[in-house]
PDB file of C-alpha atoms in Angstrom:
ATOM      1  CA  ALA A   1      -0.171  -0.364   0.405  1.00 95.00           C
ATOM      2  CA  TYR A   2       1.277   3.766  -1.017  1.00 97.00           C
ATOM      3  CA  ALA A   3       0.605   6.305   1.349  1.00 97.00           C
ATOM      4  CA  PHE A   4       1.455  10.113   1.583  1.00 96.00           C
ATOM      5  CA  ALA A   5       3.633  10.433   5.256  1.00 96.00           C
ATOM      6  CA  ASN A   6       1.808  13.595   5.482  1.00 93.00           C
ATOM      7  CA  THR A   7      -1.743  14.450   4.493  1.00 88.00           C
ATOM      8  CA  GLN A   8      -1.613  18.010   4.867  1.00 88.00           C
ATOM      9  CA  SER A   9       1.617  19.981   3.330  1.00 89.00           C
ATOM     10  CA  ALA A  10       2.085  24.000   2.457  1.00 85.00           C
ATOM     11  CA  VAL A  11       4.770  26.473   0.842  1.00 88.00           C
ATOM     12  CA  GLY A  12       4.061  29.873  -0.615  1.00 82.00           C
ATOM     13  CA  GLU A  13       4.999  30.607  -4.089  1.00 82.00           C
ATOM     14  CA  GLY A  14       8.219  32.607  -2.883  1.00 82.00           C
ATOM     15  CA  ALA A  15       9.536  28.983  -1.708  1.00 88.00           C
ATOM     16  CA  GLY A  16      10.224  27.746  -4.940  1.00 89.00           C
ATOM     17  CA  THR A  17      10.002  23.777  -3.954  1.00 92.00           C
ATOM     18  CA  LEU A  18       7.406  21.118  -2.037  1.00 92.00           C
ATOM     19  CA  THR A  19       9.001  17.854  -0.711  1.00 93.00           C
ATOM     20  CA  LEU A  20       6.429  15.368  -0.443  1.00 94.00           C
ATOM     21  CA  THR A  21       7.423  11.708   1.294  1.00 97.00           C
ATOM     22  CA  VAL A  22       5.822   8.705  -0.480  1.00 97.00           C
ATOM     23  CA  VAL A  23       5.653   5.670   2.113  1.00 98.00           C
ATOM     24  CA  ARG A  24       5.023   1.819   1.377  1.00 98.00           C
ATOM     25  CA  THR A  25       3.777  -0.972   3.687  1.00 97.00           C
ATOM     26  CA  GLY A  26       2.742  -4.302   3.156  1.00 96.00           C
ATOM     27  CA  ASP A  27       5.425  -6.722   1.425  1.00 96.00           C
ATOM     28  CA  VAL A  28       8.416  -4.242   0.209  1.00 97.00           C
ATOM     29  CA  SER A  29      10.111  -7.554  -1.128  1.00 98.00           C
ATOM     30  CA  GLN A  30      10.190  -6.059  -4.541  1.00 98.00           C
ATOM     31  CA  ALA A  31      10.861  -3.410  -6.262  1.00 98.00           C
ATOM     32  CA  GLY A  32       7.001  -0.706  -6.816  1.00 97.00           C
ATOM     33  CA  THR A  33       6.047   2.187  -8.743  1.00 97.00           C
ATOM     34  CA  VAL A  34       2.596   4.607  -7.534  1.00 98.00           C
ATOM     35  CA  ASP A  35       1.794   6.907  -9.549  1.00 97.00           C
ATOM     36  CA  LEU A  36       1.376  10.720  -8.612  1.00 96.00           C
ATOM     37  CA  THR A  37      -1.648  12.587 -10.265  1.00 94.00           C
ATOM     38  CA  VAL A  38      -3.491  15.574  -9.447  1.00 93.00           C
ATOM     39  CA  THR A  39      -7.257  14.985  -8.180  1.00 93.00           C
ATOM     40  CA  GLY A  40      -8.644  18.452  -7.513  1.00 91.00           C
ATOM     41  CA  GLY A  41      -7.728  22.275  -6.172  1.00 89.00           C
ATOM     42  CA  ALA A  42      -7.770  25.518  -6.935  1.00 85.00           C
ATOM     43  CA  ALA A  43      -4.791  25.656  -8.639  1.00 86.00           C
ATOM     44  CA  THR A  44      -3.828  25.290 -12.334  1.00 85.00           C
ATOM     45  CA  ALA A  45      -1.115  23.608 -14.245  1.00 86.00           C
ATOM     46  CA  ALA A  46       0.778  27.058 -14.293  1.00 87.00           C
ATOM     47  CA  ASP A  47       0.830  27.277 -10.441  1.00 87.00           C
ATOM     48  CA  TYR A  48       3.002  24.140 -10.260  1.00 90.00           C
ATOM     49  CA  SER A  49       5.048  21.339 -12.374  1.00 91.00           C
ATOM     50  CA  GLY A  50       6.269  17.650 -11.814  1.00 92.00           C
ATOM     51  CA  VAL A  51       2.892  15.923 -11.340  1.00 92.00           C
ATOM     52  CA  PRO A  52       1.819  14.107 -12.771  1.00 92.00           C
ATOM     53  CA  THR A  53       4.989  11.500 -12.391  1.00 94.00           C
ATOM     54  CA  THR A  54       5.654   8.092 -11.057  1.00 97.00           C
ATOM     55  CA  VAL A  55       7.571   7.181  -7.453  1.00 97.00           C
ATOM     56  CA  ASN A  56       9.504   4.555  -7.771  1.00 97.00           C
ATOM     57  CA  PHE A  57      10.701   1.943  -4.847  1.00 98.00           C
ATOM     58  CA  ALA A  58      13.528  -0.730  -5.207  1.00 98.00           C
ATOM     59  CA  ALA A  59      13.377  -3.751  -3.516  1.00 98.00           C
ATOM     60  CA  GLY A  60      12.693  -3.133   0.554  1.00 98.00           C
ATOM     61  CA  GLN A  61      12.431   0.135   0.012  1.00 98.00           C
ATOM     62  CA  THR A  62       9.419   1.877   2.211  1.00 98.00           C
ATOM     63  CA  SER A  63       9.637   5.768   1.183  1.00 98.00           C
ATOM     64  CA  ALA A  64      10.264   7.441  -1.555  1.00 98.00           C
ATOM     65  CA  THR A  65      10.646  11.670  -2.115  1.00 96.00           C
ATOM     66  CA  VAL A  66       9.234  13.877  -4.984  1.00 95.00           C
ATOM     67  CA  THR A  67       9.622  17.749  -5.234  1.00 94.00           C
ATOM     68  CA  LEU A  68       7.574  19.395  -7.295  1.00 93.00           C
ATOM     69  CA  THR A  69       7.844  22.718  -8.919  1.00 92.00           C
ATOM     70  CA  VAL A  70       5.947  26.199  -7.357  1.00 90.00           C
ATOM     71  CA  VAL A  71       5.699  28.362  -9.545  1.00 88.00           C
ATOM     72  CA  ASP A  72       6.344  32.287  -8.211  1.00 84.00           C
ATOM     73  CA  ASP A  73       4.125  34.189 -10.153  1.00 80.00           C
ATOM     74  CA  ALA A  74       3.334  37.640 -10.320  1.00 78.00           C
ATOM     75  CA  ASP A  75      -0.687  37.577 -10.088  1.00 79.00           C
ATOM     76  CA  THR A  76      -1.581  38.520  -7.366  1.00 77.00           C
ATOM     77  CA  GLU A  77      -4.241  35.868  -5.985  1.00 76.00           C
ATOM     78  CA  GLY A  78      -5.043  34.004  -2.929  1.00 77.00           C
ATOM     79  CA  ASP A  79      -4.428  31.006  -1.122  1.00 80.00           C
ATOM     80  CA  GLU A  80      -4.654  27.928  -3.731  1.00 83.00           C
ATOM     81  CA  THR A  81      -4.515  24.176  -3.274  1.00 88.00           C
ATOM     82  CA  LEU A  82      -3.689  21.211  -5.062  1.00 90.00           C
ATOM     83  CA  VAL A  83      -4.669  17.594  -4.420  1.00 92.00           C
ATOM     84  CA  LEU A  84      -2.797  14.974  -5.221  1.00 94.00           C
ATOM     85  CA  GLY A  85      -3.692  11.822  -4.792  1.00 95.00           C
ATOM     86  CA  LEU A  86      -1.486   7.921  -5.516  1.00 97.00           C
ATOM     87  CA  ALA A  87      -2.251   5.333  -8.054  1.00 95.00           C
ATOM     88  CA  ASN A  88      -1.390   2.118  -9.273  1.00 86.00           C
TER      89      ASN A  88
END
């Protein structure tokens, strides 16, 4: 099974990146992959990059990090959300 280590993460546009940790449980004796996708939110594709992507796990590996790029634009805007999901 795959899950995010944290159910919520926040970052300002000026930060430049957001690093997420994906954890794997159960039988980890074989290599595995999980797809990271956008499933909702108010942010648009112009606000970030790095998703969708595939997260790769080597045999025995129980966590992996993924870094998304946060675009610091000149638009005046309130907080935006990006909802991510994991799927095989």
